[in-house]
Structures are given as C-alpha cells and as structure tokens.
Tab-separated table of C-alpha atoms and ligand atoms in Angstrom:
chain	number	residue	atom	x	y	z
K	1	UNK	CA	207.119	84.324	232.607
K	2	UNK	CA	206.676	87.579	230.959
K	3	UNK	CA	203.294	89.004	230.216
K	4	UNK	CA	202.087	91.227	227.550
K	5	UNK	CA	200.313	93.156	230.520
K	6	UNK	CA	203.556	93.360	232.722
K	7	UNK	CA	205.349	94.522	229.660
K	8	UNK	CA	202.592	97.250	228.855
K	9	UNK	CA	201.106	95.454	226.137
K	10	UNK	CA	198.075	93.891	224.750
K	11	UNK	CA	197.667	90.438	222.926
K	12	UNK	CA	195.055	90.831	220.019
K	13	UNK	CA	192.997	87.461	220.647
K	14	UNK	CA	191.903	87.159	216.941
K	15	UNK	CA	195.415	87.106	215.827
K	16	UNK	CA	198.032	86.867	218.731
K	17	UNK	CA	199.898	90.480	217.529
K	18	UNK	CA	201.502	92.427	220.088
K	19	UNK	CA	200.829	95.900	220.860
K	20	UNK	CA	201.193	98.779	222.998
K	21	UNK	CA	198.720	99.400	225.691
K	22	UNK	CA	196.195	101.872	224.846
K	23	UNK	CA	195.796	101.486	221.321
K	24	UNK	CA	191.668	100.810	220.602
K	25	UNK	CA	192.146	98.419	217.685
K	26	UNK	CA	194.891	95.737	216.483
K	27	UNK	CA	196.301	96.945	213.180
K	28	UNK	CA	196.868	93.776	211.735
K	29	UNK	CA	193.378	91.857	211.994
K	30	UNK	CA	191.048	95.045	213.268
K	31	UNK	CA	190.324	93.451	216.144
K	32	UNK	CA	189.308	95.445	219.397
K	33	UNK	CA	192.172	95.238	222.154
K	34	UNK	CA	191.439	94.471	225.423
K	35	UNK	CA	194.222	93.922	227.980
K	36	UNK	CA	191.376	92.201	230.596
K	37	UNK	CA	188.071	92.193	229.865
K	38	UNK	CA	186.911	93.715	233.468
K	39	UNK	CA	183.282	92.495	233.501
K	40	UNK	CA	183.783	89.206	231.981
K	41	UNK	CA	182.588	87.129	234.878
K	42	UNK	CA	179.595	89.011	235.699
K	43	UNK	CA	178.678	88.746	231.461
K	44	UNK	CA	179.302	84.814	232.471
K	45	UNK	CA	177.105	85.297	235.428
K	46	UNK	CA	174.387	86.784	233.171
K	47	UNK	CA	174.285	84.170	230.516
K	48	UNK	CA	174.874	81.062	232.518
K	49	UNK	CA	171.458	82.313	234.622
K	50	UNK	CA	169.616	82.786	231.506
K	51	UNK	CA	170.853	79.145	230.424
K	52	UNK	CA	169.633	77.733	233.797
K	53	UNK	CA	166.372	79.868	233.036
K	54	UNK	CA	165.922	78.191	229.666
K	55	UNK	CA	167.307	74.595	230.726
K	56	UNK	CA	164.099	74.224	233.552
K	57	UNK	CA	160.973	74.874	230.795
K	58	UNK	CA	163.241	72.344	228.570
K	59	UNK	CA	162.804	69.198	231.104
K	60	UNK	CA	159.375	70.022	231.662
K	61	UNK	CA	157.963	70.785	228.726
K	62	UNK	CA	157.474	68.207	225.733
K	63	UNK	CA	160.615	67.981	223.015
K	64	UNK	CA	158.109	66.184	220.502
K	65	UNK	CA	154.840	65.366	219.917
K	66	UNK	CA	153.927	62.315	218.422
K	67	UNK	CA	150.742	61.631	216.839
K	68	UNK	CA	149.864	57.964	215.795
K	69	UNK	CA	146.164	57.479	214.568
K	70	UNK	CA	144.901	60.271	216.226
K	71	UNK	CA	146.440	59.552	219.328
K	72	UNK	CA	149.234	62.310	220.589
K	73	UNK	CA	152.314	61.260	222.530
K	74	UNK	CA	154.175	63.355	224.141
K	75	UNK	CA	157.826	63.256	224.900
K	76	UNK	CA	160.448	65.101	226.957
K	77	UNK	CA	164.207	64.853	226.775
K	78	UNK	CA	164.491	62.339	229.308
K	79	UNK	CA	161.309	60.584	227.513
K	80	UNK	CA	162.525	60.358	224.728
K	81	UNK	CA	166.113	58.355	226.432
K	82	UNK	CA	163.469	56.083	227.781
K	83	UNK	CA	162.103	55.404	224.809
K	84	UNK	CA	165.423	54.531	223.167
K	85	UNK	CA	166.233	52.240	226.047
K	86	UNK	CA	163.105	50.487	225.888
K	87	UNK	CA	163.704	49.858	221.923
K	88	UNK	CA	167.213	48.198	223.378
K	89	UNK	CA	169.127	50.776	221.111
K	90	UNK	CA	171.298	51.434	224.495
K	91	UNK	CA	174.643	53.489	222.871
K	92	UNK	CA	172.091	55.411	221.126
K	93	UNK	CA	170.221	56.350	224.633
K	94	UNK	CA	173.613	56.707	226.245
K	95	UNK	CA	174.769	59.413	223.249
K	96	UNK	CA	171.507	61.226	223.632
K	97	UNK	CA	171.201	61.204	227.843
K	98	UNK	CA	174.705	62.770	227.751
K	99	UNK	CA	173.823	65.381	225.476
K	100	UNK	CA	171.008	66.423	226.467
K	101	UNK	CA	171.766	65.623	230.492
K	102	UNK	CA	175.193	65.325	231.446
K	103	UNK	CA	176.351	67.822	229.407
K	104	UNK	CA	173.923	70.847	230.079
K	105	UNK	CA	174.297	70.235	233.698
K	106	UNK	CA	177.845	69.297	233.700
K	107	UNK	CA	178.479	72.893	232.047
K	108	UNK	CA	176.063	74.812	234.659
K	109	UNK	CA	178.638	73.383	237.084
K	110	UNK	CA	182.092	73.838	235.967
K	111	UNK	CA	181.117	77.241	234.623
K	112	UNK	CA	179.568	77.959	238.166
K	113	UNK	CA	182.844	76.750	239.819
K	114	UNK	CA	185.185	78.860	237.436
K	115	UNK	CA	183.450	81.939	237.772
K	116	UNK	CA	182.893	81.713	242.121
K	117	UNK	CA	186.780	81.028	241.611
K	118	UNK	CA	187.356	83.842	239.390
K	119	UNK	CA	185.316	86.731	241.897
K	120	UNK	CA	188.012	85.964	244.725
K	121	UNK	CA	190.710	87.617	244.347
K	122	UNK	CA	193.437	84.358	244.632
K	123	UNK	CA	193.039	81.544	243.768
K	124	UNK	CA	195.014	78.096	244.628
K	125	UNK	CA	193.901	75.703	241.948
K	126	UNK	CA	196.110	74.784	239.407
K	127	UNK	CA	195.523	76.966	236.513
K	128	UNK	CA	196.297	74.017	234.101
K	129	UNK	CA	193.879	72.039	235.297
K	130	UNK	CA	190.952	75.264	235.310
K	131	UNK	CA	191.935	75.913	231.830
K	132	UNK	CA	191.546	72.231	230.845
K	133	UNK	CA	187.756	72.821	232.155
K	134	UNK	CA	187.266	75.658	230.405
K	135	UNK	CA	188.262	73.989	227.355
K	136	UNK	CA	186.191	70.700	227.721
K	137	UNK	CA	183.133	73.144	228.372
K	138	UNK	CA	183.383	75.166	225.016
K	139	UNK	CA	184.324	71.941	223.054
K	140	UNK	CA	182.068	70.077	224.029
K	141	UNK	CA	179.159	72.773	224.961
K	142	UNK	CA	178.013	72.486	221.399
K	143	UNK	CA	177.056	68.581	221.074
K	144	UNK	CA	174.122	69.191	223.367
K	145	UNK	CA	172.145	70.914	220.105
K	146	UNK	CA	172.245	67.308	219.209
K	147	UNK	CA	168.465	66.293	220.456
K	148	UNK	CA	167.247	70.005	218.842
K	149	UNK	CA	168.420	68.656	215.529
K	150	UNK	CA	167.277	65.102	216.098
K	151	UNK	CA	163.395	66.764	216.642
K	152	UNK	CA	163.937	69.181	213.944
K	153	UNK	CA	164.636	66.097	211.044
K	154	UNK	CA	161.781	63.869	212.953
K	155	UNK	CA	159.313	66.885	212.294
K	156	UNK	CA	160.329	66.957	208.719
K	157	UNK	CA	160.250	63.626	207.686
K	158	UNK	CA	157.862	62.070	209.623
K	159	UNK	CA	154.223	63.708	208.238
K	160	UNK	CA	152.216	61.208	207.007
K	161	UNK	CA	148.452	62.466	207.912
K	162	UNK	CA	146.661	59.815	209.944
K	163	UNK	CA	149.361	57.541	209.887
K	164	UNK	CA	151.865	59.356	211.988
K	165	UNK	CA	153.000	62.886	212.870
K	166	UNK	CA	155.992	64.397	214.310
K	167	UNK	CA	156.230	68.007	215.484
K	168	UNK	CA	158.441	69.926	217.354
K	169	UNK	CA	157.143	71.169	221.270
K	170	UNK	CA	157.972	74.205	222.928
K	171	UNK	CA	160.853	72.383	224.859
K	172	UNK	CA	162.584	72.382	221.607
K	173	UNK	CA	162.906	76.070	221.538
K	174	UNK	CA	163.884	76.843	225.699
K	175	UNK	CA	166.357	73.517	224.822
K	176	UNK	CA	168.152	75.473	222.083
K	177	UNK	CA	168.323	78.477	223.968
K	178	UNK	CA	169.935	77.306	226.955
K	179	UNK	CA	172.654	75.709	225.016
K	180	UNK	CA	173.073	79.084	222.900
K	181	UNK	CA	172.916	80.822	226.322
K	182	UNK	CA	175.853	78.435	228.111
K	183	UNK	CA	177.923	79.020	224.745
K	184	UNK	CA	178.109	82.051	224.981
K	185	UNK	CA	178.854	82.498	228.670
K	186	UNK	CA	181.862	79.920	227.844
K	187	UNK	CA	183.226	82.370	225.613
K	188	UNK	CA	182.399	85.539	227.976
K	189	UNK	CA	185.102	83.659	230.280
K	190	UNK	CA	188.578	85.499	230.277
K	191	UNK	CA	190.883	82.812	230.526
K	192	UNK	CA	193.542	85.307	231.185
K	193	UNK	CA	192.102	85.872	234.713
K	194	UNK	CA	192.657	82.087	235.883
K	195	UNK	CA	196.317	83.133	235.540
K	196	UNK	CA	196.096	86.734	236.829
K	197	UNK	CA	194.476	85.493	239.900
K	198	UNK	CA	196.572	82.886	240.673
K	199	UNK	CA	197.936	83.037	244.460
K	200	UNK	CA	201.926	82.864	244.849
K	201	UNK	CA	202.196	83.985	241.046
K	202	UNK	CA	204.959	86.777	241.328
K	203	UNK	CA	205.329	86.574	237.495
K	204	UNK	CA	202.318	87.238	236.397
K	205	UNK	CA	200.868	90.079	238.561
K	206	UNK	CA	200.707	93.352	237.357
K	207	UNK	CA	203.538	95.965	236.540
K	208	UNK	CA	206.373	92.752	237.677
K	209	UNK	CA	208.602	93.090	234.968
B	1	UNK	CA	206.036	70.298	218.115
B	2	UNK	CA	208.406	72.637	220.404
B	3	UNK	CA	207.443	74.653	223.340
B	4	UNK	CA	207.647	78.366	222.911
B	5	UNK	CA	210.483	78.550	225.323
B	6	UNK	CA	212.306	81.484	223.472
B	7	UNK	CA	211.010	83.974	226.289
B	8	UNK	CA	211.328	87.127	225.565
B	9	UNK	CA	213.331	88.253	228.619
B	10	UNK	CA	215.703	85.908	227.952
B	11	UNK	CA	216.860	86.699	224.408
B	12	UNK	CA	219.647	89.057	224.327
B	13	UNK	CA	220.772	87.937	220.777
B	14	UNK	CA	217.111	89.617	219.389
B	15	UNK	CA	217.084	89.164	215.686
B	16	UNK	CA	215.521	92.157	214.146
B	17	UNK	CA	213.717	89.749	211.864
B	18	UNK	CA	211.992	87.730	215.069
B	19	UNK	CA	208.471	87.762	215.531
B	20	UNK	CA	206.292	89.242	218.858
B	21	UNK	CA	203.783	86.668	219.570
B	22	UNK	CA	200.781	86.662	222.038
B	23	UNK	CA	199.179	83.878	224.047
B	24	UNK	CA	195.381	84.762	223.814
B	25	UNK	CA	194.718	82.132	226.536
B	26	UNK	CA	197.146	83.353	229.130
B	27	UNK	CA	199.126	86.967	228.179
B	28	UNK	CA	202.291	85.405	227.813
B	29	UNK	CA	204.265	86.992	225.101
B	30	UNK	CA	206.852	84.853	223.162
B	31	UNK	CA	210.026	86.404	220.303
B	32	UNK	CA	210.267	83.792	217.636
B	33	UNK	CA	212.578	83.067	214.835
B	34	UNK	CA	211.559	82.819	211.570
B	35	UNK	CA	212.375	79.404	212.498
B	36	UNK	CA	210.654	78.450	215.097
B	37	UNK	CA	207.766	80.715	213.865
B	38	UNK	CA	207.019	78.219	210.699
B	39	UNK	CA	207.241	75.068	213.344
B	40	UNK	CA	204.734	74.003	215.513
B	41	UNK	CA	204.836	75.986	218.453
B	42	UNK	CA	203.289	75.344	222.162
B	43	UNK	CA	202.658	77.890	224.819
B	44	UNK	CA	205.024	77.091	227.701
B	45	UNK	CA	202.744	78.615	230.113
B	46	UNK	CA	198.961	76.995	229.217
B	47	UNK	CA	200.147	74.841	226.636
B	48	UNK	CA	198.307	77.020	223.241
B	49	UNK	CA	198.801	76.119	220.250
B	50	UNK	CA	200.707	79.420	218.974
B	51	UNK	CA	201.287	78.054	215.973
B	52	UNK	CA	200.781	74.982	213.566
B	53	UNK	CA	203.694	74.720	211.480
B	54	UNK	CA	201.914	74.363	208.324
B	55	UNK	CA	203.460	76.064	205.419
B	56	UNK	CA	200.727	75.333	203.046
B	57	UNK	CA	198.096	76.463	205.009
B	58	UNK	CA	196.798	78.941	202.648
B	59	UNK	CA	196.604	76.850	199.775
B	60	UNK	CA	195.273	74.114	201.511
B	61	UNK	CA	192.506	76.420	203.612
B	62	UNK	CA	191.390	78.253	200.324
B	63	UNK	CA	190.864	74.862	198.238
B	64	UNK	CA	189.137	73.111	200.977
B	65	UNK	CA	186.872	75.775	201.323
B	66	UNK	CA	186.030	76.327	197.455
B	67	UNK	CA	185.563	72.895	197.389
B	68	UNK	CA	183.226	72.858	200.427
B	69	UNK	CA	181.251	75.787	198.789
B	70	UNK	CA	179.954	73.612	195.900
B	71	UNK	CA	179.617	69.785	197.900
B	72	UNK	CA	176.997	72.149	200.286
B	73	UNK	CA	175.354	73.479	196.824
B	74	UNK	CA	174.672	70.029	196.148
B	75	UNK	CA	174.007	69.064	199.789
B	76	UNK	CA	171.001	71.944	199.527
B	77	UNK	CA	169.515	70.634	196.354
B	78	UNK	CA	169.548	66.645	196.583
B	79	UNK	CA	167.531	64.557	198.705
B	80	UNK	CA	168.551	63.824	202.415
B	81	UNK	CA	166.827	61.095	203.014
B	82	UNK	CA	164.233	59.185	201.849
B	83	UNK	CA	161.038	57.576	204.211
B	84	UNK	CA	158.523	55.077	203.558
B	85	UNK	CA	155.839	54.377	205.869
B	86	UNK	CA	153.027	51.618	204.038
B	87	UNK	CA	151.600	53.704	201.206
B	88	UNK	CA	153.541	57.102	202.454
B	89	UNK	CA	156.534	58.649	201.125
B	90	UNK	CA	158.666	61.191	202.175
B	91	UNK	CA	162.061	63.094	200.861
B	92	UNK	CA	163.454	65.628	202.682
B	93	UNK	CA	166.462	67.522	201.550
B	94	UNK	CA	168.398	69.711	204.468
B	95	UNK	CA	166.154	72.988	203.203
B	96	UNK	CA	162.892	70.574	203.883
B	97	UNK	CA	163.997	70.079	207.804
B	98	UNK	CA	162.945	74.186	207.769
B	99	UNK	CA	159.390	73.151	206.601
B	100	UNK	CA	158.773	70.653	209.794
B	101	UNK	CA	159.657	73.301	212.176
B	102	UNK	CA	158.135	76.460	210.602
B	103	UNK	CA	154.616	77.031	212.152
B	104	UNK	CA	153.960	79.512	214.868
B	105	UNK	CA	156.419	79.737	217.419
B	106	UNK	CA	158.770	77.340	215.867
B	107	UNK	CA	159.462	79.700	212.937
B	108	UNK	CA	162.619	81.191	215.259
B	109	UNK	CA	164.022	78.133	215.624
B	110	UNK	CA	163.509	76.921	212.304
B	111	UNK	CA	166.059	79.701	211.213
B	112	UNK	CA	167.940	78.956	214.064
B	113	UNK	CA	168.278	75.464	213.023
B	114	UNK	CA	168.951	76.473	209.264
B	115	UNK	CA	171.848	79.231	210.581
B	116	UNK	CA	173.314	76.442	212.453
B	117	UNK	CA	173.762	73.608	209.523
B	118	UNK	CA	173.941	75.234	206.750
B	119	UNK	CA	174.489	79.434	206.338
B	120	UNK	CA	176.609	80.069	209.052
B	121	UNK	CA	179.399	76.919	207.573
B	122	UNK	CA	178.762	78.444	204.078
B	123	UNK	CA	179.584	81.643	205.418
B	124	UNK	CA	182.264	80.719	206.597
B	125	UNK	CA	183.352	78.922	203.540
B	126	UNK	CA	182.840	81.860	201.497
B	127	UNK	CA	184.507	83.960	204.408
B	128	UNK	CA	187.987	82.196	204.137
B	129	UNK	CA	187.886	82.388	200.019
B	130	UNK	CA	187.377	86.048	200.297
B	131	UNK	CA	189.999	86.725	202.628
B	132	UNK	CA	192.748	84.105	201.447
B	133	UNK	CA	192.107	83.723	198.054
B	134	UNK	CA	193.691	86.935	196.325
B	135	UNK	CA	196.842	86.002	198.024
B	136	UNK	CA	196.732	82.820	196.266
B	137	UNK	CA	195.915	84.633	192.905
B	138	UNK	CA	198.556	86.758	193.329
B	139	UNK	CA	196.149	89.677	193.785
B	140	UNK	CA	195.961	92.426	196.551
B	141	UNK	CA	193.446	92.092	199.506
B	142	UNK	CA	189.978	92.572	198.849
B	143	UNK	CA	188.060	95.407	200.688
B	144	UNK	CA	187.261	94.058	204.433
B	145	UNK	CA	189.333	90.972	203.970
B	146	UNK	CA	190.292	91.332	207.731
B	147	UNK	CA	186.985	91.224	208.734
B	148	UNK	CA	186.289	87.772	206.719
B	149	UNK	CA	188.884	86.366	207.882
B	150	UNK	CA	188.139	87.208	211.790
B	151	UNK	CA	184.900	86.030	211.273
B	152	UNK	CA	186.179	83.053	209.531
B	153	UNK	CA	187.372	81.950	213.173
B	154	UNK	CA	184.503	83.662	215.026
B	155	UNK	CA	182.228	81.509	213.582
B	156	UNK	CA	183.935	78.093	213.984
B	157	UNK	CA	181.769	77.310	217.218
B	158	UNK	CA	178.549	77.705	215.626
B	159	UNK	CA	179.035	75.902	212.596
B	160	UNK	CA	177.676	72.579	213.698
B	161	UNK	CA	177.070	70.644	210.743
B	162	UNK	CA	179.558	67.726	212.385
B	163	UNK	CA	176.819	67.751	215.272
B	164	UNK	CA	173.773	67.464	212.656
B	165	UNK	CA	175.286	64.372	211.147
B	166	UNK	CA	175.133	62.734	214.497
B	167	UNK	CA	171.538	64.140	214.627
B	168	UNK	CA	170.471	62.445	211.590
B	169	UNK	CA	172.120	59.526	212.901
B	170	UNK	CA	169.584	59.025	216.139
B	171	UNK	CA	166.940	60.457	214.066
B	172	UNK	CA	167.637	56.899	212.026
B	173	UNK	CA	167.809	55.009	214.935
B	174	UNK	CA	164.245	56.264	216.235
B	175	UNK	CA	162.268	55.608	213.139
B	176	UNK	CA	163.489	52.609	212.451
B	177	UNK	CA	160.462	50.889	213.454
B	178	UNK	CA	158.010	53.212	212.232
B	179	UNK	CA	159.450	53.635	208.866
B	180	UNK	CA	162.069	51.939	206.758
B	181	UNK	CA	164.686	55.099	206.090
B	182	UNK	CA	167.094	55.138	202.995
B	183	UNK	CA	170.045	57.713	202.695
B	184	UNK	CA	169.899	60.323	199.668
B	185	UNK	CA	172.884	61.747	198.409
B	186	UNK	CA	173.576	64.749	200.185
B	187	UNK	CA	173.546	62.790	203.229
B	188	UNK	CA	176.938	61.196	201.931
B	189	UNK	CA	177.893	64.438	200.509
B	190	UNK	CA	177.299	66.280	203.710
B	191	UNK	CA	179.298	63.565	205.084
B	192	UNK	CA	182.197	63.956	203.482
B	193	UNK	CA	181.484	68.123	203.842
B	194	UNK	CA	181.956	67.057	207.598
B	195	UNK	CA	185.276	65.333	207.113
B	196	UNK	CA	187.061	68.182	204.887
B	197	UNK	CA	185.873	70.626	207.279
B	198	UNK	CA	187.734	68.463	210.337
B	199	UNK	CA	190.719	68.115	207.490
B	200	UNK	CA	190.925	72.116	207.254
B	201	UNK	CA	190.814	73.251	210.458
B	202	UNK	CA	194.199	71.089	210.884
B	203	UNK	CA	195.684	73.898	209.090
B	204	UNK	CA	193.564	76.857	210.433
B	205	UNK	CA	197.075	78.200	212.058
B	206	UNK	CA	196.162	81.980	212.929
B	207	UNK	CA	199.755	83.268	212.906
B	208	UNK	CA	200.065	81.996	209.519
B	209	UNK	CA	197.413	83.053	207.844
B	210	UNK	CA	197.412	86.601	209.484
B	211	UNK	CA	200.860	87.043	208.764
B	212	UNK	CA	199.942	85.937	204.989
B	213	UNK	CA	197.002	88.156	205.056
B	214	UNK	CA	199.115	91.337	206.289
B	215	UNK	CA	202.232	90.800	203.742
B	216	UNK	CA	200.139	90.558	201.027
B	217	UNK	CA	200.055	93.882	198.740
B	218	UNK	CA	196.609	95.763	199.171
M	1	LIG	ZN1	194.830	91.167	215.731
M	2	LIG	ZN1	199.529	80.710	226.924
C-alpha cells in the first residue's frame, strides 16, 4: 500500500488533494497540511483529562431543580434515570442512562485505550478494528448532550410560579463541558498514526516506497 | 460501491486525465479514472468513503440547504410546544428554551445550547449556499467560498439539532404527568429540518464538491 507520506506527500484532510511535502497550505480548499500531526495524542491527553475533570462535578452536582409548592427537588443524572424508571417509562430511562452513563464513560475508555496504544511505538491490534472505535466514539460522542437539552426545554417550559418550577443546576453546565471536552479530544486523534504504528507494517513505514 | 483498488504503484497505463486522491483516515493515496472517480469509491486500506458517486450532489446540497434556511426561519418564530398545567399556560418556541437557562451562571450555556440547535446548523446552511450556489447559477466563486465550504464540513459534528429532537422527546415523556404537552408547529417543522438534513449529507461527497468548487471560473 502506498502512502502519501512514503511518496513525499501530504493528504489535505478537508478535501483529500494530494500534494508535495512541505507546502503550508492545500491550494484547492486552503486547508493547512499536515503530514502527522506530532502532538496529537498528548492534545487527546489534554482534553480527555479536562472531560474527566468536568464529568466528576456532573454526577455530583444536581442536573435540575424542581420546585413543587415551595418544596425544591433536586435531581442528578442518575436521579433523574430513577425517576423515569419509577414512572415505568423504561426505554425512555434506558435512552437517557446510556447517554448520559454509558456513553461518557464508555468514551473516557476507548479514548484512554487508543491513545496508551498510540504512545508505544508498535502496536499489534488490528488497525481495522481501532479505527472502528475511533469512529463509534466521534459518532456517537455527541448523543450524550441529550440530558443538557432535555434540562434546558424543562427549564423553559415548565415555570408556573407556585405551581411548579424547573431550572437548570450547575451539573448542567460541567455535563456540557465534558461532552464538548471528549469531542474534541476525538477529533485531536490522528487516525493516521493507528496505521503508522502498526508492528510488521513494511508498507506503511516511512520513506518504503 | 468499488474499492479503490487502482493503487497507484500499480498503474503503468496512467491516464493524464486520472485523479490523485488522499485517504484522510489512513495516508493511502489512490489514481482514479474519471470513471471510477464519479462511482462510489471505498478505501482499500480503512475502508473511507473516498467518494459517493453522486453526480447531482451540488444541486441537490444547494436546494436542500436553501430550503433548510427558511423551514428553521419558521422553526424560530412558531411555537414549539405548548403546556398546560390547571390554570397555567406555557408556549415556548426554540428562542424561548434561551430564556429558561439565562440567569447567572447559566447564561454560557444558554448560548451554548442556542449555538448547538440552531446558529451553528443555520450556519452551516447558509455556509453550503455561499460556497455551492454560484456554481449552480452559473456564476464565479464568491470571495472566501473555500472557507464556507470547509467549514460547511467542520461544523457537521456540532450541529445537533437531530440530538435536540430526541431531547424534546424525553422532555415529553417527563412532564407527562405534571402537565398535559401539545406539539406546535415548528416542532414538526424542525422535524422534518432533521430529516432533510440526514437526506443531504447522503450527498455531502467531498471530492465532488471540491472538485466542483475548484473548476468553477472565479
Ligand atoms: Zn484541501
Ligand atoms: Zn484509508
């Protein structure tokens, strides 16, 4: 397999154009060219910590406060999957739980994984099979703003004085932030590295041609 | 859909009319026909879609996008939904969702929230016409139009009205028994806002609309 690196080029990633190495910008989309972006795993280092940073105050602190006849509820993420369950609505809970849950923590991991993986230098996994995580985290990364939005249209529709209140807590805010945080280390990832580092891969490694 | 199997070491027979493409995922670098270039067109080493093999891609991306522009127009201005607890009664449209958030230290994510659902897919939107829509008219490229249309893509990931709808949808589900909930308009409109945009990026093929975008006169 030839690579654009072996062949002392540069793939623009906006557009897919080929160019010589060297050049600063891709002509055709303006693009900045980058053979390997050196410090991409310690940029995915950087924002997956400040994800985890952001994901702890979002567990602990409340997601919504309720306030029925002068009585204030409060409710965190899991809380508020409780609360579904106990009204029976169990797909609903399930949808929510995963969001919120499964998926947050499910990306600290894999991202974790891929980047210890990527700061040796071979690997032996099968680079099909690291890409296909790669792509399941920045697919599905996004859902987890899910619960953020479901507070955001609770706190605007539900204000009716003494009756009942809905507001938005703090956990609302760290909640959105770690998923804007894990986003972005998804895309800091270099997916080019999985197959530069791969052990036994005569093709790919530098200056082969 | 074909694998990108025309490797470049292996083509002696180089057309001077072939193309150079680039895997962004994994560096490989493919010559294609003017052929296999307007097919749909697989990576052979991480399986990338290279290309789409949609010839009407333009067309299709620009009217989508136009039409997109006005449904969120509406979307902004009609009522959401509509809530009715006893005596109390409250419409929200998509703007309104801003007003429950923006106190103190919620003001942040109120734009956040705002960015999310509504400017940055209008952006977009707008992004897209801007870029792809002289070629359409026959005209030369606007000033920037690279830029739009890079950001066009750039933005995909944090456009997230598809994740709002399902949003709304718990929201529903959780006051059910505290109020009884009715749908406005733009709740059906952002629906189907939703469903174009799925229907357009089906023909967001970057080779094609690049390649449209750099043969068109300036
Ligand atoms: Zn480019
Ligand atoms: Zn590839």
């Amino acid at each position: 397999m030839m690579t654009a690196r072996g062949r002392g080029q540069v793939v623009c990633r906006s557009c897919g154009e080929v160019e010589p190495m060297g050049r600063a910008r891709c002509p055709r989309c303006g693009e900045y060219l980058d053979s390997r972006d050196e410090t991409s795993i310690e940029k995915v280092w950087a924002w997956l910590l400040v994800g985890l940073i952001a994901y702890i105050p979002a567990n602990l602190y409340p997601m919504l406060l309720t306030t029925q006849v002068f009585r204030t509820e409060e409710q965190t993420i899991v809380g508020g999957v409780v609360e579904l369950i106990h009204y029976g609505s169990y797909a609903v809970a399930g949808i929510v739980f995963f969001a919120s849950v499964v998926i947050p923590v499910g990306k600290f991991i894999v991202i974790g994984y891929l980047a210890v993986l990527m700061s040796r230098p071979r690997h032996t996994s099968d680079p099909h099979r690291l890409l296909v995580l790669l792509e399941v985290v920045e697919f599905i990364g996004r859902w987890s703003m899910i619960d953020v939005f479901v507070v955001a249209i609770l706190s605007a529709l539900v204000q009716f004085d003494v009756l009942a209140t809905i507001n938005p807590g703090i956990a609302a805010v760290c909640f959105a932030l770690s998923v804007i945080f894990t986003m972005l280390a998804a895309q800091s990832f270099d997916s080019r590295l999985i197959w530069d580092r791969m052990k036994d891969d005569t093709q790919g490694a530098p200056g082969h041609v | 859909m074909t694998d990108a199997t025309a490797e470049i070491g292996d083509t002696a027979r180089a057309a001077p009319e072939d193309t150079l493409i680039g895997c962004p995922i994994c560096d490989a670098v493919y010559r294609l026909s003017p052929e296999t270039a307007a097919e749909a067109t697989r990576c052979a080493r991480c399986g990338y879609r290279l290309t789409l093999g949609r010839s009407t891609a333009i067309t299709r991306v620009v009217a989508i996008a136009a039409t997109n522009v006005a449904l969120m127009m509406i979307v902004i201005f009609l009522p959401f939904l509509d809530l009715q607890a006893g005596t109390f009664e409250s419409r929200a449209s998509v703007l309104e969702v801003v007003v429950g958030f923006s106190s103190g230290i919620m003001v942040p994510l109120a734009f956040a929230v705002i960015a999310f659902i509504l400017v940055l897919p209008i952006l977009r939107f707008l992004f897209l016409i801007y870029a792809l829509g002289p070629i359409l008219a026959g005209a030369g490229n606007l000033p920037n139009a690279k830029g739009a249309l890079r950001w066009a893509f750039k933005l995909k990931p944090w456009a997230m009205a598809e994740i709002f709808m399902i949003g709304v949808a718990v929201a529903l589900i959780k006051l059910a028994d505290l109020a009884s909930v009715a749908t406005g308009p733009a709740f059906w409109v952002f629906g189907l806002v939703v469903l174009l945009n799925a229907y357009q990026d089906s023909f967001m093929c970057r080779h094609t609309l690049w390649t449209a975008l750099q043969d068109n006169k300036r």
